[in-house]
PDB file of C-alpha atoms in Angstrom:
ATOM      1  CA  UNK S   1      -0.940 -74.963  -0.532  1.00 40.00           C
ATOM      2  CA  UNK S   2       2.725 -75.531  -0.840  1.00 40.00           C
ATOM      3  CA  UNK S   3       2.496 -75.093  -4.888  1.00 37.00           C
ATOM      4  CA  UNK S   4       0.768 -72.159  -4.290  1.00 41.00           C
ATOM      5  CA  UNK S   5       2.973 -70.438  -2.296  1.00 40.00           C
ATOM      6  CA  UNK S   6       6.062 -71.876  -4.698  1.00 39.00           C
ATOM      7  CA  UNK S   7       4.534 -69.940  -7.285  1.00 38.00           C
ATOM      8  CA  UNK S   8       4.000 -66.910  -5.524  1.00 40.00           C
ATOM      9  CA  UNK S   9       7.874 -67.118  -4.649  1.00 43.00           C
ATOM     10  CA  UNK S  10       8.824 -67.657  -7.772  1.00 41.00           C
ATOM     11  CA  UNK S  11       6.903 -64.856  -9.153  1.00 40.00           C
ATOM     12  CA  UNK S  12       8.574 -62.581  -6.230  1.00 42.00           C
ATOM     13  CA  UNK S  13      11.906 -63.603  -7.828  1.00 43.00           C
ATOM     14  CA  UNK S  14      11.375 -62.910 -10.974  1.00 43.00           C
ATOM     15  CA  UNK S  15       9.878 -59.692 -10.626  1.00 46.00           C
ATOM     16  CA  UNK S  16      12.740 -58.860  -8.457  1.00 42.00           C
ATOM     17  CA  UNK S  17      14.996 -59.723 -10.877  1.00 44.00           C
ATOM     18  CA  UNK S  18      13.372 -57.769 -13.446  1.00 43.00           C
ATOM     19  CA  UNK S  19      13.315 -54.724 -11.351  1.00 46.00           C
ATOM     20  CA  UNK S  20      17.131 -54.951 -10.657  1.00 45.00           C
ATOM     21  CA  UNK S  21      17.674 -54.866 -14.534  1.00 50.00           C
ATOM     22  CA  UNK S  22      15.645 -51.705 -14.797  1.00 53.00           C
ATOM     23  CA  UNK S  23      17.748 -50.045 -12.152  1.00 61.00           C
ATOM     24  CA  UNK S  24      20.977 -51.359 -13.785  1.00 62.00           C
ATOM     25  CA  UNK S  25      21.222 -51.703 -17.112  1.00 63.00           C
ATOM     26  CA  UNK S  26      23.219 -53.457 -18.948  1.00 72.00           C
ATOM     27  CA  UNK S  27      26.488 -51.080 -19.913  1.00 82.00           C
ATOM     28  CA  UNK S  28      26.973 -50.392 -23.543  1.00 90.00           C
ATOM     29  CA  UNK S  29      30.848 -51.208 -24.570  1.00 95.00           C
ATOM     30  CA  UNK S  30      32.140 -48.388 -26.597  1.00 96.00           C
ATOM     31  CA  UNK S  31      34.354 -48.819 -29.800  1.00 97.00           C
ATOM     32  CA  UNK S  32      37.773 -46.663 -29.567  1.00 98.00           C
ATOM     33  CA  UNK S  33      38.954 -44.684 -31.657  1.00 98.00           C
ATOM     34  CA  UNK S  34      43.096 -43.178 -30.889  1.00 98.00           C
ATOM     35  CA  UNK S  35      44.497 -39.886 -32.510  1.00 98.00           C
ATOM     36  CA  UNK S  36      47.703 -38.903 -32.882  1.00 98.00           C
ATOM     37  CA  UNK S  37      47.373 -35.736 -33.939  1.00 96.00           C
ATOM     38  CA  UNK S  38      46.492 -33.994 -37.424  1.00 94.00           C
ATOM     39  CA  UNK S  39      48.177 -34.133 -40.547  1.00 92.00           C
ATOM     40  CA  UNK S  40      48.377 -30.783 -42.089  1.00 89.00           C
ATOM     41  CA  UNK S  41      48.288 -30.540 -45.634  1.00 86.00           C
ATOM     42  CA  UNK S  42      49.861 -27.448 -47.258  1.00 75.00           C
ATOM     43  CA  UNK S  43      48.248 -25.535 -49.644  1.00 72.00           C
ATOM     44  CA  UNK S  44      50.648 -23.566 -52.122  1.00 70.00           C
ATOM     45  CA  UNK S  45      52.892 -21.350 -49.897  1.00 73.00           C
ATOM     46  CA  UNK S  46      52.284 -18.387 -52.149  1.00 70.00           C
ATOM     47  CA  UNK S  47      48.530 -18.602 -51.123  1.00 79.00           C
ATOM     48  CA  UNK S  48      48.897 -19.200 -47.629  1.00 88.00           C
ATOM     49  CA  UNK S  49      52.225 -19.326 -46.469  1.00 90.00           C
ATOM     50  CA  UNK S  50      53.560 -21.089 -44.096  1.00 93.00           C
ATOM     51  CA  UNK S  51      52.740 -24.710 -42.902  1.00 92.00           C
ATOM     52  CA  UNK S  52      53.742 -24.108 -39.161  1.00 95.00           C
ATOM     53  CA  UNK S  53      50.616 -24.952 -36.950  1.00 95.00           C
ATOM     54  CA  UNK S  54      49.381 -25.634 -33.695  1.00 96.00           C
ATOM     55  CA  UNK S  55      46.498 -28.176 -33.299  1.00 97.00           C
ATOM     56  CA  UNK S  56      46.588 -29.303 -29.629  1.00 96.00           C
ATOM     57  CA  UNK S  57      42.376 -30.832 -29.232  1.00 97.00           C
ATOM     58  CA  UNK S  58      39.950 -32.477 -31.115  1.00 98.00           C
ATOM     59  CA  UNK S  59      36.017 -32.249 -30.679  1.00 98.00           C
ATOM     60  CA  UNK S  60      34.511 -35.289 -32.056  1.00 98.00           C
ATOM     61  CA  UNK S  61      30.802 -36.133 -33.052  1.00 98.00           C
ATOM     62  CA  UNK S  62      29.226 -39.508 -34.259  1.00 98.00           C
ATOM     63  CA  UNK S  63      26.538 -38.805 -36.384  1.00 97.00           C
ATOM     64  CA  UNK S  64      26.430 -35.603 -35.837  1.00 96.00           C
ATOM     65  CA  UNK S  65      26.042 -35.483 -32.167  1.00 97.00           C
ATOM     66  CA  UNK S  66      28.791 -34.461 -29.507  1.00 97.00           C
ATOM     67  CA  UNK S  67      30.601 -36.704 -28.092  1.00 97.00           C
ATOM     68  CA  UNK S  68      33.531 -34.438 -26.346  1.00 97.00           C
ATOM     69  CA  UNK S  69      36.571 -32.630 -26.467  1.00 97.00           C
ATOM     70  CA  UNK S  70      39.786 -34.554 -26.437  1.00 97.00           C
ATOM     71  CA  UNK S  71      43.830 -33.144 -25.776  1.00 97.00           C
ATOM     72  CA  UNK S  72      45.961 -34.801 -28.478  1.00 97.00           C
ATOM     73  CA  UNK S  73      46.749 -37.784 -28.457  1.00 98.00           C
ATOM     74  CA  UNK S  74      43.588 -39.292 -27.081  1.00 98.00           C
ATOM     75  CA  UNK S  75      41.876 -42.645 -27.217  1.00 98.00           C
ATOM     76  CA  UNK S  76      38.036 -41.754 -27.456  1.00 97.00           C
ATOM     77  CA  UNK S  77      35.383 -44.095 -26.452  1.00 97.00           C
ATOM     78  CA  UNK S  78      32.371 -43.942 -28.480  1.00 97.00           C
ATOM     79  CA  UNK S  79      29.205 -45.570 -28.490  1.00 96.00           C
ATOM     80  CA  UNK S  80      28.221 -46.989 -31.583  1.00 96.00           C
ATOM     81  CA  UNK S  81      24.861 -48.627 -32.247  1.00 94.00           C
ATOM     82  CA  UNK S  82      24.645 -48.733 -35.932  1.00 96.00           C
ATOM     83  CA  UNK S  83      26.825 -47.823 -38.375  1.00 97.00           C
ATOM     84  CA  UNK S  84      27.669 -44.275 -38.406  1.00 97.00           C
ATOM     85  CA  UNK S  85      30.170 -41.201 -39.411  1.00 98.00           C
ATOM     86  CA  UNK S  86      32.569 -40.010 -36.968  1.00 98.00           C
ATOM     87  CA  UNK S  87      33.325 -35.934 -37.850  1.00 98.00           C
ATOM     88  CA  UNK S  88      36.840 -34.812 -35.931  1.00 98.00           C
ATOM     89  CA  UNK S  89      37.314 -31.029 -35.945  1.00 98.00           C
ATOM     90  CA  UNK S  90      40.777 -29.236 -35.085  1.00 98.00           C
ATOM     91  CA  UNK S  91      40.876 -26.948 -32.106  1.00 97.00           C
ATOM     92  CA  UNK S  92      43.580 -24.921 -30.624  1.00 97.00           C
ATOM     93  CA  UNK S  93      44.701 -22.898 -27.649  1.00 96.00           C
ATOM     94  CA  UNK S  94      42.791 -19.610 -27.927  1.00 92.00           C
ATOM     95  CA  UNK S  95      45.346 -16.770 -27.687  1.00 89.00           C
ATOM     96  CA  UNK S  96      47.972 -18.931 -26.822  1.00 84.00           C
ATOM     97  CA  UNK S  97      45.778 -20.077 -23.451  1.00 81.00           C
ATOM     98  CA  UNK S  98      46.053 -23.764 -22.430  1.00 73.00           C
ATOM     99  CA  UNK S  99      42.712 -23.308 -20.401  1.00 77.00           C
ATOM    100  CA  UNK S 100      40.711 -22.278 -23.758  1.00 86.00           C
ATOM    101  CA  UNK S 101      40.422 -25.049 -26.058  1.00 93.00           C
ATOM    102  CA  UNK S 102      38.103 -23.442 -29.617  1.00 97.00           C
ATOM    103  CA  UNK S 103      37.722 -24.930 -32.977  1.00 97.00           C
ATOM    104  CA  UNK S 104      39.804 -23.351 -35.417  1.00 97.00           C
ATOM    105  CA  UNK S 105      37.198 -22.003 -38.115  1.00 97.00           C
ATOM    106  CA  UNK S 106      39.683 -21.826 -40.812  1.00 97.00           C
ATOM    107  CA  UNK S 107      40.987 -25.435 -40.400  1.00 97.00           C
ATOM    108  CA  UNK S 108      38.874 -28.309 -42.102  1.00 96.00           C
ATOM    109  CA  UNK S 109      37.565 -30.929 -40.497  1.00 97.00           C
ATOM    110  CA  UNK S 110      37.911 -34.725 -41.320  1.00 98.00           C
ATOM    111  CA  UNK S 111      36.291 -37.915 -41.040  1.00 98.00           C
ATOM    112  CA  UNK S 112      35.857 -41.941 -40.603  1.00 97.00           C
ATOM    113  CA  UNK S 113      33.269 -44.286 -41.008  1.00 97.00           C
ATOM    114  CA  UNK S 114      32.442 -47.098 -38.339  1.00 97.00           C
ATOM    115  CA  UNK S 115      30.563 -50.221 -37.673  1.00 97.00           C
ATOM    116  CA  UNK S 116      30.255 -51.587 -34.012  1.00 96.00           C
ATOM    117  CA  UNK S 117      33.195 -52.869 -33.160  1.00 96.00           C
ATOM    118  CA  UNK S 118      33.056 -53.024 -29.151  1.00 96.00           C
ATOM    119  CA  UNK S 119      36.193 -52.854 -26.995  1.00 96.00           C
ATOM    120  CA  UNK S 120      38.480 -52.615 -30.114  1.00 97.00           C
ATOM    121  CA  UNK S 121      40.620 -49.638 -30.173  1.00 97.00           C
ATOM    122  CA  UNK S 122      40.551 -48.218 -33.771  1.00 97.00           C
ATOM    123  CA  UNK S 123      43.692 -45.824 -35.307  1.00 98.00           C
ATOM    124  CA  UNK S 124      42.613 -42.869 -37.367  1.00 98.00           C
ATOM    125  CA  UNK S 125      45.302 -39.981 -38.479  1.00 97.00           C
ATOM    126  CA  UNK S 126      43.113 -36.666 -39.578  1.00 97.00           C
ATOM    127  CA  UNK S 127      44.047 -34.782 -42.366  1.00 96.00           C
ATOM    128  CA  UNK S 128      43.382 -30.650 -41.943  1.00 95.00           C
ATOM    129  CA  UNK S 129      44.122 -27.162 -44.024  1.00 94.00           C
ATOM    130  CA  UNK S 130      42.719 -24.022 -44.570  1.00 95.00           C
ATOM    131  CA  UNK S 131      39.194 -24.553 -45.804  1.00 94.00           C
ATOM    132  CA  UNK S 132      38.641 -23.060 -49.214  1.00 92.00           C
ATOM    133  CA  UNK S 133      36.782 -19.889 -48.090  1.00 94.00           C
ATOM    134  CA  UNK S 134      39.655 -18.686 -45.686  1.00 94.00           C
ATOM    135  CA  UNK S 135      41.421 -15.843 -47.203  1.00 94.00           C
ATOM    136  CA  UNK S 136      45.140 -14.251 -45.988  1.00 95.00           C
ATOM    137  CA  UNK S 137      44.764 -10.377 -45.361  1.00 96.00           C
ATOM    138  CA  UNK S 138      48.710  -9.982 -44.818  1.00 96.00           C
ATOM    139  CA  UNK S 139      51.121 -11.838 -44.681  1.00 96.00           C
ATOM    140  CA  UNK S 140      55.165 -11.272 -43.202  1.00 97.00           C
ATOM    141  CA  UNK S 141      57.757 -14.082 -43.403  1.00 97.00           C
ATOM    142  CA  UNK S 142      61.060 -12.079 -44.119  1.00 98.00           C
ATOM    143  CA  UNK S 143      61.819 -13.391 -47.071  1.00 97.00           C
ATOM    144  CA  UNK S 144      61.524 -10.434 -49.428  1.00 95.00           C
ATOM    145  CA  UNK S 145      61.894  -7.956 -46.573  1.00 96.00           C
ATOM    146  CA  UNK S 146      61.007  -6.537 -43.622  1.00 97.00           C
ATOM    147  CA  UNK S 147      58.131  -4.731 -43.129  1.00 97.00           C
ATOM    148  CA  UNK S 148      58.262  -3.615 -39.239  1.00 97.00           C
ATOM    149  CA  UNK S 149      60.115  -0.246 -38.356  1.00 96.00           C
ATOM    150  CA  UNK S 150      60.109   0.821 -34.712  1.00 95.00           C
ATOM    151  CA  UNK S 151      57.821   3.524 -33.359  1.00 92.00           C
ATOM    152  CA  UNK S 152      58.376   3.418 -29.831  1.00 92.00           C
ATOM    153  CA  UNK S 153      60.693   1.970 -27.395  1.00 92.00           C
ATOM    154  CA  UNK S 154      64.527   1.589 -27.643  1.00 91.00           C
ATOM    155  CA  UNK S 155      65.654  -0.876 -30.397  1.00 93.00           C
ATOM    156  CA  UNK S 156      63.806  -1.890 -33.805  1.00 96.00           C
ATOM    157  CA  UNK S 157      62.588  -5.378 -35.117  1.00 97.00           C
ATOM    158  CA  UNK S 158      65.094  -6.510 -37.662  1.00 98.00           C
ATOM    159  CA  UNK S 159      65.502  -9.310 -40.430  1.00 98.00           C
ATOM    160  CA  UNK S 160      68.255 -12.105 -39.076  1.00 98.00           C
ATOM    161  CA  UNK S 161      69.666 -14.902 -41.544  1.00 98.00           C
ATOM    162  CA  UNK S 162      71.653 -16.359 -39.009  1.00 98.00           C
ATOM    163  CA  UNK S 163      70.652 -19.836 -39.252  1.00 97.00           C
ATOM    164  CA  UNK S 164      70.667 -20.276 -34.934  1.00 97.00           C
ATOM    165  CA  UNK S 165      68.044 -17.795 -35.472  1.00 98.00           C
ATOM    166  CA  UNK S 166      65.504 -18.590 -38.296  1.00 98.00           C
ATOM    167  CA  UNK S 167      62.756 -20.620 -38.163  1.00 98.00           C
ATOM    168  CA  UNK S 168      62.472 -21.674 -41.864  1.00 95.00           C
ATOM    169  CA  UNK S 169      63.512 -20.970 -45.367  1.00 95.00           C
ATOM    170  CA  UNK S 170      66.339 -17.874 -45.113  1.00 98.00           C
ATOM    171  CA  UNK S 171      65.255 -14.998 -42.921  1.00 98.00           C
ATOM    172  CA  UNK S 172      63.425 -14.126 -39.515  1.00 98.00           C
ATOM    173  CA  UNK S 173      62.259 -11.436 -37.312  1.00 98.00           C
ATOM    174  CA  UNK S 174      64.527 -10.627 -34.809  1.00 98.00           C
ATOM    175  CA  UNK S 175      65.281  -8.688 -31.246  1.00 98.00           C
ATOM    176  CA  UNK S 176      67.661  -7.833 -28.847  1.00 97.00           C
ATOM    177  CA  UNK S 177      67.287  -5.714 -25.762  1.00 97.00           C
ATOM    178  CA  UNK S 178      69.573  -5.274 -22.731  1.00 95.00           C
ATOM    179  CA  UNK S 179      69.677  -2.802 -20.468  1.00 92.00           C
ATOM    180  CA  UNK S 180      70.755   0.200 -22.982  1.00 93.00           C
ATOM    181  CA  UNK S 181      67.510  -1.410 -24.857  1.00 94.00           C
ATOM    182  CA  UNK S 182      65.100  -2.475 -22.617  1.00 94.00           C
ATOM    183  CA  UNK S 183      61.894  -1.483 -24.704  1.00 96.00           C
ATOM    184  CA  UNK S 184      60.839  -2.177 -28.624  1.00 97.00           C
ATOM    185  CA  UNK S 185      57.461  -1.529 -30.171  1.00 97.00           C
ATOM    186  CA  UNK S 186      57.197  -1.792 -33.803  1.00 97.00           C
ATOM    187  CA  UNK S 187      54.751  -1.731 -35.947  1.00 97.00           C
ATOM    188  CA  UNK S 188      54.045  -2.312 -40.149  1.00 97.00           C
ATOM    189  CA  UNK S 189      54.634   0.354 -42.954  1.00 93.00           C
ATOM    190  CA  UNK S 190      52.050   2.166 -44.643  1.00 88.00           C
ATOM    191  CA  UNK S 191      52.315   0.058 -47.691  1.00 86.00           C
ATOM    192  CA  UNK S 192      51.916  -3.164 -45.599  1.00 92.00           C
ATOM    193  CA  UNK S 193      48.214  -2.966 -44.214  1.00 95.00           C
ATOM    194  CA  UNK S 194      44.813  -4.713 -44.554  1.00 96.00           C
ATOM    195  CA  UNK S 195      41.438  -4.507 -44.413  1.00 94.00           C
ATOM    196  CA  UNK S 196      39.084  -6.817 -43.548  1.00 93.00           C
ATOM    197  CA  UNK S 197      35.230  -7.166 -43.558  1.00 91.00           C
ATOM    198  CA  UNK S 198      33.614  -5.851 -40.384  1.00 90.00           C
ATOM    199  CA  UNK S 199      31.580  -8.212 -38.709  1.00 92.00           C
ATOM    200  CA  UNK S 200      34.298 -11.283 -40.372  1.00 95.00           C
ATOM    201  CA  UNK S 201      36.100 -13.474 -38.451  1.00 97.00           C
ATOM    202  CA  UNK S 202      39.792 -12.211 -38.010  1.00 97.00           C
ATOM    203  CA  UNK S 203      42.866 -14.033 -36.669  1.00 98.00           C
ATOM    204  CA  UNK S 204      46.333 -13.684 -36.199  1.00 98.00           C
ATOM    205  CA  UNK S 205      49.159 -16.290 -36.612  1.00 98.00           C
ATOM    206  CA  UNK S 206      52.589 -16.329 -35.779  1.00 98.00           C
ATOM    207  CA  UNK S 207      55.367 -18.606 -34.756  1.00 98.00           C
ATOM    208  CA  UNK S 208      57.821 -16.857 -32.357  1.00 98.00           C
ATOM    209  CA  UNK S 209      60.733 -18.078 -30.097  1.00 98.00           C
ATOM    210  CA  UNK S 210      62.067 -15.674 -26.908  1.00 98.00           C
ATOM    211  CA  UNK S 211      63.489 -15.049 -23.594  1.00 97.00           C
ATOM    212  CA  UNK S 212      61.579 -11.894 -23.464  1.00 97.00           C
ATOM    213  CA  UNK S 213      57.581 -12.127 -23.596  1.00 96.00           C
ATOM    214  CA  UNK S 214      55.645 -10.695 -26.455  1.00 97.00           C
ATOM    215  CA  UNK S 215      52.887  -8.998 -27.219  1.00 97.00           C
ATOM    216  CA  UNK S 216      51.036  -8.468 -30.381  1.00 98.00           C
ATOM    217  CA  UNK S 217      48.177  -5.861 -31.331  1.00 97.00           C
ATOM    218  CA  UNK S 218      47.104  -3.501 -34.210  1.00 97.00           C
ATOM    219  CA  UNK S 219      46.628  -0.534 -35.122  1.00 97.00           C
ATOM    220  CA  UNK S 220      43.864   1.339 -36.838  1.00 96.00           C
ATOM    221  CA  UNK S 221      43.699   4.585 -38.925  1.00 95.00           C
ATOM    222  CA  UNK S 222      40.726   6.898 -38.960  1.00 94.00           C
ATOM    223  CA  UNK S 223      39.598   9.508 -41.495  1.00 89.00           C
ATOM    224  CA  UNK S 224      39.115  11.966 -39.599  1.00 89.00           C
ATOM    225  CA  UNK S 225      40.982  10.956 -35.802  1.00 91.00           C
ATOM    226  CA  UNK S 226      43.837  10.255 -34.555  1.00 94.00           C
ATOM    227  CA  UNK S 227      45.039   6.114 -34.981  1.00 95.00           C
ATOM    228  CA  UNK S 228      44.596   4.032 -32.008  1.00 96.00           C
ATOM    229  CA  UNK S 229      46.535   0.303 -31.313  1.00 95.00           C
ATOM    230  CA  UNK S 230      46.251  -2.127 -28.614  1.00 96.00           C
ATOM    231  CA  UNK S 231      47.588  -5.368 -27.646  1.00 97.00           C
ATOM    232  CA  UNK S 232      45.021  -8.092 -27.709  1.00 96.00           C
ATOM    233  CA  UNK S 233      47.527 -10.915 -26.778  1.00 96.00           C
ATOM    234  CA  UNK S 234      50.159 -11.414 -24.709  1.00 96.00           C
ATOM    235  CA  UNK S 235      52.604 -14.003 -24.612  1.00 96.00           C
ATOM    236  CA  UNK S 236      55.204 -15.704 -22.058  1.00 95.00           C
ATOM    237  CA  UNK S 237      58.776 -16.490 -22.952  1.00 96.00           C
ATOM    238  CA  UNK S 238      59.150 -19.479 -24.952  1.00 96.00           C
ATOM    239  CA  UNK S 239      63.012 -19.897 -25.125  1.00 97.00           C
ATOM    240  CA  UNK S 240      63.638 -23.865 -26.001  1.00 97.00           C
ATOM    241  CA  UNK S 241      61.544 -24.136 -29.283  1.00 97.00           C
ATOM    242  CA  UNK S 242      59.242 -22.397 -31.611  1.00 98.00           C
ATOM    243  CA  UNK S 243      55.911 -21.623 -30.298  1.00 97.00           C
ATOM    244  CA  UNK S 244      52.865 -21.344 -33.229  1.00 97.00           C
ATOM    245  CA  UNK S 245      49.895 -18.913 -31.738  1.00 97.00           C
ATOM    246  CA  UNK S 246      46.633 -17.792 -32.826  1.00 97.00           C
ATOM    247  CA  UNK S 247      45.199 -14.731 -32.050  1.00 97.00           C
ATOM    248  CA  UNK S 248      41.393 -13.558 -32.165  1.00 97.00           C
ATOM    249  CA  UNK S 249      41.358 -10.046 -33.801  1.00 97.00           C
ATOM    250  CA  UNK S 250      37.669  -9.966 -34.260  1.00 97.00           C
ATOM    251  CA  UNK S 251      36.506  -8.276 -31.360  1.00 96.00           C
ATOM    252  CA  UNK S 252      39.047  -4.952 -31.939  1.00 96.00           C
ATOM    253  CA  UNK S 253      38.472  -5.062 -35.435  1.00 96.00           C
ATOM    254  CA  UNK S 254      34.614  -4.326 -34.953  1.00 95.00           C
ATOM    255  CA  UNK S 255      35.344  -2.073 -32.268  1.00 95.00           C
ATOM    256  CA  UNK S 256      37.580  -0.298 -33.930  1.00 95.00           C
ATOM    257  CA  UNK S 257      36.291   0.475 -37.246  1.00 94.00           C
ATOM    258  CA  UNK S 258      38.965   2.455 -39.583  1.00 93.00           C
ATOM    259  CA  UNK S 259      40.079   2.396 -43.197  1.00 93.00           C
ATOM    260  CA  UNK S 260      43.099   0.270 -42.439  1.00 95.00           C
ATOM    261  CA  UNK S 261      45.163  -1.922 -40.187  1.00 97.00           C
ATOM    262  CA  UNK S 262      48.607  -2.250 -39.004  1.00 97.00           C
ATOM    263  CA  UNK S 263      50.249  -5.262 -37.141  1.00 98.00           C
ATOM    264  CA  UNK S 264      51.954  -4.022 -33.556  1.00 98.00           C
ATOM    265  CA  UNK S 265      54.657  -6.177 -32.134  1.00 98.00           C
ATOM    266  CA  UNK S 266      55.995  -5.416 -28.274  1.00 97.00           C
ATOM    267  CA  UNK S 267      58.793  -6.457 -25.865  1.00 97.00           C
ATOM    268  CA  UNK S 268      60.810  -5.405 -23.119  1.00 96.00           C
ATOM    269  CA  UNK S 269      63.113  -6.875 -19.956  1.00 94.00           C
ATOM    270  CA  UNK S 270      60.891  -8.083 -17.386  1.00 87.00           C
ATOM    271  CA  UNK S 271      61.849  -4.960 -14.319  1.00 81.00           C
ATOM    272  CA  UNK S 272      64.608  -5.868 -12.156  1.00 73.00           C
ATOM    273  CA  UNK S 273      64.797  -9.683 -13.251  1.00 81.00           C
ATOM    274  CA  UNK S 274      66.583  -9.581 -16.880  1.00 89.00           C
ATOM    275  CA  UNK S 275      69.904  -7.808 -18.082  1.00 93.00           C
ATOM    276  CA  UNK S 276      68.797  -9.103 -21.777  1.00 95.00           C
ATOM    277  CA  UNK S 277      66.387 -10.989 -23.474  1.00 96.00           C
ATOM    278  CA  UNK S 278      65.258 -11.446 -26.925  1.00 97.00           C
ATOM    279  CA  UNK S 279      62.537 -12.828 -29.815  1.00 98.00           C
ATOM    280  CA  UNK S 280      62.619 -14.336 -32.675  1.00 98.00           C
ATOM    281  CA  UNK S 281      59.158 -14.385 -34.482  1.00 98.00           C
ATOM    282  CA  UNK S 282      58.041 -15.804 -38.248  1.00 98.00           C
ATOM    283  CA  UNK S 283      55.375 -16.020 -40.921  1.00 97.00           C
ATOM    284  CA  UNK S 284      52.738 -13.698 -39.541  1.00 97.00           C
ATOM    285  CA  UNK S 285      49.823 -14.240 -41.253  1.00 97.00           C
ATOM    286  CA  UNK S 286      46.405 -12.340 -41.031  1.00 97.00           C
ATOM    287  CA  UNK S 287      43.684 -14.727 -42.074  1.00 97.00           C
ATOM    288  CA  UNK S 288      39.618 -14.068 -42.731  1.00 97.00           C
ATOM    289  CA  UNK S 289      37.252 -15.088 -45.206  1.00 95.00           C
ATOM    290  CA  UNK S 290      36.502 -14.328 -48.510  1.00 88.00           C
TER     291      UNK S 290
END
């Protein structure tokens, strides 16, 4: 009687046991994998220009499969069962937003191999450019000129070689309002338009520096109507460094369908709050596919 009920209890245990291990598993342990940040590599500037960027996120996937997005620098944990390829793709701030983290569709990704390696923390340093398909539209770095004549406002966008003032290389795009010029708008000359492939992809890239905040927009020319431009982004001063942004033109480009484009760039003193202000801005670039 007493074995009997010793095996009954023992049998009570183990199932118990058992059961407990279904409700908790055991916890995986994750390798790690820490990023820096991406290494840009420059393709010839007389292709693409400038090799100023902005890459502030990665989105990773093992294999494939999403693992997350990550703000630079980051130590990712990742689950890895077998051996496997870890894929990192470069994102940015869309239109200059903190709050809207995209991939970059002209920027390669890169990639690592890995074995399970749990609790180890793992450096990799990504490599990036423009993928081989990504095409530049226009280009402006105010080296041979300037292309940018005012069209409304008080003051016009001019080329600066004062060496306070330019980013790289010899020659900038430059600014300065006060209270006599409180207002620029200035767009590019007829001979200094594009035209890209409705329905494409289309971004804008620019490094600025100001006091002042910017905006930046196109214009379009119709046949047979009058030309219409908008801003599509908008950007707050950025005094103490140089400031890389990228800009979405898709969605004015298809909705705006004319035989060319123009680049618009605004500023003007903030009312009541600024006697003068000014920007500094570099290496537009208009980028697509081929």
């Amino acid at each position: 009687m007493r074995l009997t009920i010793l095996f009954v209890a023992v049998l009570c245990c183990l199932g118990w046991t058992t059961g407990c291990n279904v409700i908790n598993p055991e916890e995986k342990i994750p390798n790690y994998i820490h990023i820096d940040s991406f290494t840009y590599e420059a393709p010839s500037y007389s292709s693409y220009g400038s090799a100023s960027h902005k890459i502030t996120n990665v989105w990773i996937y093992f294999n494939n499969n999403p693992v997350g997005v990550f703000d630079l620098p980051c130590t990712i944990p990742v689950i890895v069962d077998q051996p496997g390829t870890l894929t990192v793709v470069p994102g940015i701030d869309y239109n200059g937003m903190k709050s809207g983290e995209v991939t970059y569709p002209f920027y390669a990704s890169d990639s690592v191999h890995l074995t399970p390696n749990p609790g180890v923390v793992q450096n990799f340093a990504p490599k990036t450019g423009y993928i081989a398909t990504s095409k530049m539209l226009w280009t402006e770095d105010f080296e041979l000129g300037n292309s940018f004549s005012k069209f409304n406002g008080d003051t016009s966008l001019v080329r600066t070689s004062d060496p306070d003032k330019v980013f790289e290389k010899k020659y900038s795009g430059y600014v300065y309002l006060d209270t006599a010029f409180e207002v620029s708008e200035n767009i590019s000359s007829n001979s200094a338009t594009f035209k890209p492939v409705i329905g494409s992809t289309v971004y804008i890239e620019l490094d600025y520096k100001s006091t002042a905040p910017l905006q930046v927009g196109l214009e379009t020319d119709f046949t047979n109507a009058d030309p219409h431009y908008e801003y599509i982004g908008g950007f707050n001063p950025h005094p103490d460094s140089w400031n890389h942004v990228y800009i979405d033109a898709t969605d004015f480009i298809n909705a705006y369908e004319g035989y060319q484009y123009r680049v618009v760039v605004g500023t003007g003193l903030p009312d009541g709050t600024q006697n003068q202000g000014w920007i500094l801005i570099d290496n537009i670039k208009i980028i697509s596919y081929k």
